[in-house]
CSV table of C-alpha atoms in Angstrom, one decimal:
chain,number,residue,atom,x,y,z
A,17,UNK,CA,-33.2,-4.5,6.6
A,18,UNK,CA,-33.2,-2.3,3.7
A,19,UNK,CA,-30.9,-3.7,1.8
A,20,UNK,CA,-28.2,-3.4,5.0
A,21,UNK,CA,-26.8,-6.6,7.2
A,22,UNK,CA,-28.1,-7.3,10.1
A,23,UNK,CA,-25.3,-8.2,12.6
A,24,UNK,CA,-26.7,-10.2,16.2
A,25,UNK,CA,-24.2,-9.8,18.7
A,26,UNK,CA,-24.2,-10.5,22.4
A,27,UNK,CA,-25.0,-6.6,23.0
A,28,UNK,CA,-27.5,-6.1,20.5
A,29,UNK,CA,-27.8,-5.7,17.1
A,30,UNK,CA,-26.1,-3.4,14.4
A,31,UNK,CA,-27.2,-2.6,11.0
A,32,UNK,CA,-24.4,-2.4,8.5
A,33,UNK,CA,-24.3,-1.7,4.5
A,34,UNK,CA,-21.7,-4.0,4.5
A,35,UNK,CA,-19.4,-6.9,6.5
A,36,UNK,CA,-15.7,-8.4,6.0
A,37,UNK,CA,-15.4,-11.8,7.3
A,38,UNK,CA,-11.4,-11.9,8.6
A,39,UNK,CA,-11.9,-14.9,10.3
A,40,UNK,CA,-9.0,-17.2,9.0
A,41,UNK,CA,-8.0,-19.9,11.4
A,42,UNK,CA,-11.3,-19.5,13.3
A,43,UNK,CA,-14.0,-19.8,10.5
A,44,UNK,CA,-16.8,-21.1,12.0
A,45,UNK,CA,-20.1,-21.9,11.0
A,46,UNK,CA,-21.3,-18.4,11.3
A,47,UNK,CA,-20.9,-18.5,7.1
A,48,UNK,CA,-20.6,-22.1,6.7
A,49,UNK,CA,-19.7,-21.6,2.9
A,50,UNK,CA,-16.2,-20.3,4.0
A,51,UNK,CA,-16.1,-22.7,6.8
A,52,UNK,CA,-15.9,-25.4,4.3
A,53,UNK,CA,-13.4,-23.8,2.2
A,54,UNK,CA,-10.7,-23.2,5.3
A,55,UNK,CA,-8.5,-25.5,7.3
A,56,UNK,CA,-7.4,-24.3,10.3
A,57,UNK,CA,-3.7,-25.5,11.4
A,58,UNK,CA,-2.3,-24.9,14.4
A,59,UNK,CA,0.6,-22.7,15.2
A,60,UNK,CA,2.9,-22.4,18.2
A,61,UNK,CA,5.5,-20.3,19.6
A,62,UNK,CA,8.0,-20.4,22.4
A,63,UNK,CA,10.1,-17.7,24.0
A,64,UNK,CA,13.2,-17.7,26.3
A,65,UNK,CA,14.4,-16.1,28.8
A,66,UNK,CA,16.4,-12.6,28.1
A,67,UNK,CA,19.7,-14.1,26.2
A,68,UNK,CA,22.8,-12.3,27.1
A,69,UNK,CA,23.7,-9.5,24.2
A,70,UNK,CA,27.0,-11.6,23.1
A,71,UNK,CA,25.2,-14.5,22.6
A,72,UNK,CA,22.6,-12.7,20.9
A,73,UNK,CA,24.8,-11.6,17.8
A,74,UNK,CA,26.1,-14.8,17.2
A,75,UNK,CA,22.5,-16.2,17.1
A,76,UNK,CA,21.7,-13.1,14.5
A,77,UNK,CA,24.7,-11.1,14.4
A,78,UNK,CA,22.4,-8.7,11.8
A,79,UNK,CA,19.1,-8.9,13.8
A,80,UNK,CA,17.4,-11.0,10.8
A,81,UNK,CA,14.2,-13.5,11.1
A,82,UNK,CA,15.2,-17.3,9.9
A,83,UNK,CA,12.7,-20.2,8.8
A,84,UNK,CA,13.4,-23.3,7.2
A,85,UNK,CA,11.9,-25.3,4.4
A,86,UNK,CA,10.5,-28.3,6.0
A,87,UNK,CA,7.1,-29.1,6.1
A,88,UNK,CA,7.0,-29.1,9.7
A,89,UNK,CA,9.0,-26.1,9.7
A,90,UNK,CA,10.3,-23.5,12.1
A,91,UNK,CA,10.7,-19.8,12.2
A,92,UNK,CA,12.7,-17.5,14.6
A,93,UNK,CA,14.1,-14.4,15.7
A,94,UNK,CA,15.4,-12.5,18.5
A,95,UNK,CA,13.3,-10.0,20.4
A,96,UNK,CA,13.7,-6.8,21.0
A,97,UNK,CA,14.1,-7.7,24.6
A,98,UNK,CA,16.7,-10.4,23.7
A,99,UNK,CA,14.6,-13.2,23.8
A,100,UNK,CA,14.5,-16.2,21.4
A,101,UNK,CA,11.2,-16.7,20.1
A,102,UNK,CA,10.9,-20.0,18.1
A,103,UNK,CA,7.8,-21.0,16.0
A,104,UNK,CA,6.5,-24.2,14.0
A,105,UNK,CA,3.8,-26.7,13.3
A,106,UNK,CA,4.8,-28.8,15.8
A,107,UNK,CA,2.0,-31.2,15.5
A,108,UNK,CA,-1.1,-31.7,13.1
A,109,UNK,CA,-3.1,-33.2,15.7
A,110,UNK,CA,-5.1,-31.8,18.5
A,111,UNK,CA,-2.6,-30.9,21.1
A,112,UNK,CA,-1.8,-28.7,24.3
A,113,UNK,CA,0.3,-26.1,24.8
A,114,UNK,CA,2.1,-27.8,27.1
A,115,UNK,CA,3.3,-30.4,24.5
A,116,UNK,CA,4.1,-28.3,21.6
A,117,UNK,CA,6.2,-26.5,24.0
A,118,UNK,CA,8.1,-29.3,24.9
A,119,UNK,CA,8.4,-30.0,20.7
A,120,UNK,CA,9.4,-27.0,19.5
A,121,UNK,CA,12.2,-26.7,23.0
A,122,UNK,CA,13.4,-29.6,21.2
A,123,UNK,CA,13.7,-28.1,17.6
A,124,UNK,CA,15.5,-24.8,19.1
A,125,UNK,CA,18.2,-27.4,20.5
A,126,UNK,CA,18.5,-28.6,17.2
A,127,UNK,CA,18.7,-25.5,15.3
A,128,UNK,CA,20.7,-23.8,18.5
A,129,UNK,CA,22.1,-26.3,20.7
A,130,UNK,CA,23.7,-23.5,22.3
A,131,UNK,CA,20.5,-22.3,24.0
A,132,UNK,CA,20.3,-25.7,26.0
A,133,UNK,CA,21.5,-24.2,29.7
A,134,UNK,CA,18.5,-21.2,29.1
A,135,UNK,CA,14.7,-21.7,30.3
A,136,UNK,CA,11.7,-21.5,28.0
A,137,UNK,CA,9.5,-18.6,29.8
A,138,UNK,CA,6.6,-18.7,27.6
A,139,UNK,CA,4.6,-21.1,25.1
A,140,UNK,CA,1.4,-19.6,23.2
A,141,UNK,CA,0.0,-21.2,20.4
A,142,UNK,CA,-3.5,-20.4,17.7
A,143,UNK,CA,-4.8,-21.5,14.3
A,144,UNK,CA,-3.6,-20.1,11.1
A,145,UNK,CA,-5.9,-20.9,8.0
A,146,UNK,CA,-4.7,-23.2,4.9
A,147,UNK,CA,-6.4,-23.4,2.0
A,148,UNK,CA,-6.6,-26.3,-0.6
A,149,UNK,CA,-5.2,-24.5,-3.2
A,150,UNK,CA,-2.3,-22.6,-1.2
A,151,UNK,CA,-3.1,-19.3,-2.1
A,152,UNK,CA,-4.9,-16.3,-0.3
A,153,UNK,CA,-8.4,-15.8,-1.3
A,154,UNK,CA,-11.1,-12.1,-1.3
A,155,UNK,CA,-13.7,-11.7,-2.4
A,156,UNK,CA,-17.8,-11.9,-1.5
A,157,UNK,CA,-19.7,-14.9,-1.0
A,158,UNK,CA,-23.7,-15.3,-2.4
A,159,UNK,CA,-24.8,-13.2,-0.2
A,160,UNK,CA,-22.7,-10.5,-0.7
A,161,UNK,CA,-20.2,-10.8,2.7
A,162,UNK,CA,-16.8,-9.6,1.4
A,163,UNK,CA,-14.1,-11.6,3.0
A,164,UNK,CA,-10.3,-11.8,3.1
A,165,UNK,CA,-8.8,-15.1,4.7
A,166,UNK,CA,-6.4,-18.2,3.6
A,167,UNK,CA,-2.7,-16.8,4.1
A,168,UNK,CA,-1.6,-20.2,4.5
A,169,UNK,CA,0.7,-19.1,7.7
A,170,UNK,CA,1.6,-15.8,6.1
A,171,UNK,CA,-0.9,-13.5,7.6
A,172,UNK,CA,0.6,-11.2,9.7
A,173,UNK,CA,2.6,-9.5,7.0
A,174,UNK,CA,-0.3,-10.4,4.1
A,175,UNK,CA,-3.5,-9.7,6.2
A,176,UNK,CA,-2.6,-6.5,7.0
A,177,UNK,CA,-2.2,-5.5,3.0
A,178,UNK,CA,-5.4,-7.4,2.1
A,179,UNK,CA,-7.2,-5.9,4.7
A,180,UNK,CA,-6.4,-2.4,3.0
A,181,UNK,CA,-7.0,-3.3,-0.2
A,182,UNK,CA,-10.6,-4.4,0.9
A,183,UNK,CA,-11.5,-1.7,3.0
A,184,UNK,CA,-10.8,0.4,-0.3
A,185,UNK,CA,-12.9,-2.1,-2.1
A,186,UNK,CA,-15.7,-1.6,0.1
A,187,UNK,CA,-15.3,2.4,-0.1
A,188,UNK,CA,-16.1,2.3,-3.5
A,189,UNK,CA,-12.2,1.6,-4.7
A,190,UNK,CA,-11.3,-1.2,-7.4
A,191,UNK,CA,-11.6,-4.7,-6.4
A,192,UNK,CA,-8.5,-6.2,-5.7
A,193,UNK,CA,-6.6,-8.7,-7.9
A,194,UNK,CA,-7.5,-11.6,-6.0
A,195,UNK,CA,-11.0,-11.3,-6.1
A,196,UNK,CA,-10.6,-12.8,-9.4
A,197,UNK,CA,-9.4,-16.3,-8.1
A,198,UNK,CA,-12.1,-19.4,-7.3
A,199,UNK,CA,-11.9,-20.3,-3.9
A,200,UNK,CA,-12.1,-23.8,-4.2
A,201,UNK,CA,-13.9,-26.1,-1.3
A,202,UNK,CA,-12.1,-28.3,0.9
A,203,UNK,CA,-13.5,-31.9,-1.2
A,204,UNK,CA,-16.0,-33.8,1.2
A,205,UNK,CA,-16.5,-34.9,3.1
A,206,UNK,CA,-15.4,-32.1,4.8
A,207,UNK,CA,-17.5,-29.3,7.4
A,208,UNK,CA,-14.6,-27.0,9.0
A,209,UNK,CA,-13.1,-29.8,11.1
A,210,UNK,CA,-10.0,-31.1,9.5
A,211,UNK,CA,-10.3,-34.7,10.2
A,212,UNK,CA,-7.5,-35.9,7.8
A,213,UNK,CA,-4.7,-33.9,9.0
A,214,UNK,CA,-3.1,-36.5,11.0
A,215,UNK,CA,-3.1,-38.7,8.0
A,216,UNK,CA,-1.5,-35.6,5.9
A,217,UNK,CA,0.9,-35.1,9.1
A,218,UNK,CA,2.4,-38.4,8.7
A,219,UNK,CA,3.1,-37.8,5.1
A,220,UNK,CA,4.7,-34.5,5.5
A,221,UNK,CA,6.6,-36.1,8.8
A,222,UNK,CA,8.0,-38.8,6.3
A,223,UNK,CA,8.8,-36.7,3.1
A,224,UNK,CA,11.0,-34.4,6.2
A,225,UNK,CA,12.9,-37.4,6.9
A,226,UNK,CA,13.4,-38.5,3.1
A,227,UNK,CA,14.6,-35.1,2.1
A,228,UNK,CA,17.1,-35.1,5.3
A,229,UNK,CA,18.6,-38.2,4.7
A,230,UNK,CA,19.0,-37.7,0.8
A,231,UNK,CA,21.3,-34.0,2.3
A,232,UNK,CA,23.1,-36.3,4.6
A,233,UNK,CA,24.0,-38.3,1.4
């Protein structure tokens, strides 16, 4: 409509010189040209109950966020409110809450034995987006969308910069630096449901093990 978008929504429709796809995780087949070029993962957290403050330090006596280097790896910090909050692909199939919980109650026990007399209060878990390449991608597809997506599990600090850096784009500012990279496709035969993820789960499960027996060695 004169050279402007036209967006449907449930509550009517709006007319706009231009739209950011910031999808990610949940790509759908709204632009099926991204949808085949993301992979959506899920992630999942878990939180304890309030910790008492000396137990706190010696968990992270300098208030820092940990991760490891697995490929089913975990991240975790301390709350504000004293409460451990522990993170992870716990599974690379389609799961429930409920279940992931369970897994990643297991890896804090792990990491943190110390934390096995305390309850787990909450479990919440969502889809990050992966891309075949590992890297973010911006940019606009053929018919001229811009979009920012693919942080590979690193979006809450990343998505906020890209985000910026397009909405200057879009004002007239340069492009950003990104917008330079090919966004490769997912190869087929692929539409936006990752099908081959338990296979690649499997994998990842067994190079874990590998690389922690060769450190026991």
């Amino acid at each position: 409509a004169d050279g402007r978008f036209v967006v449907e929504t449930s509550r009517g429709a709006v007319l706009a010189r231009d739209v950011f796809v910031a999808t990610n995780g949940y790509t759908g087949g709204v632009v099926p040209s991204l949808r085949r070029r993301i992979i959506p993962i899920g992630s999942y957290l878990i939180a304890s109950e309030p910790l008492p403050p000396d137990l706190v330090r010696e968990l992270s006596p300098k208030g820092r966020a940990f991760f490891d280097t697995k490929n089913f790896l975990y991240y975790w910090h301390v709350s504000a409110d004293r409460r451990m909050v522990f993170g992870g692909r716990a599974s690379f199939m389609p799961t429930t809450i409920d279940r992931t919980a369970a897994i990643l109650h297991r890896g804090l026990l792990e990491v943190h034995p110390q934390l096995a007399g305390y309850r787990i209060d909450y479990a919440w878990g969502g889809n990050v987006g992966f891309t075949v390449d590992r890297m973010p991608h911006v940019g606009r597809t053929k018919d001229g969308l811009a979009y920012a997506m693919g942080c590979c599990g690193t979006g809450v600090a990343l998505m906020t910069y890209l985000g910026t850096r397009v909405g200057e784009w879009l004002a007239g500012g340069e492009a950003p630096a990104l917008a330079r990279l090919r966004f490769p496709l997912v190869p087929a035969p692929y539409e936006g449901r990752p099908w081959f993820m338990p296979i690649a789960g499997e994998w990842f499960r067994f190079q874990d093990r590998l690389a922690a027996r060769t450190r026991r060695e």
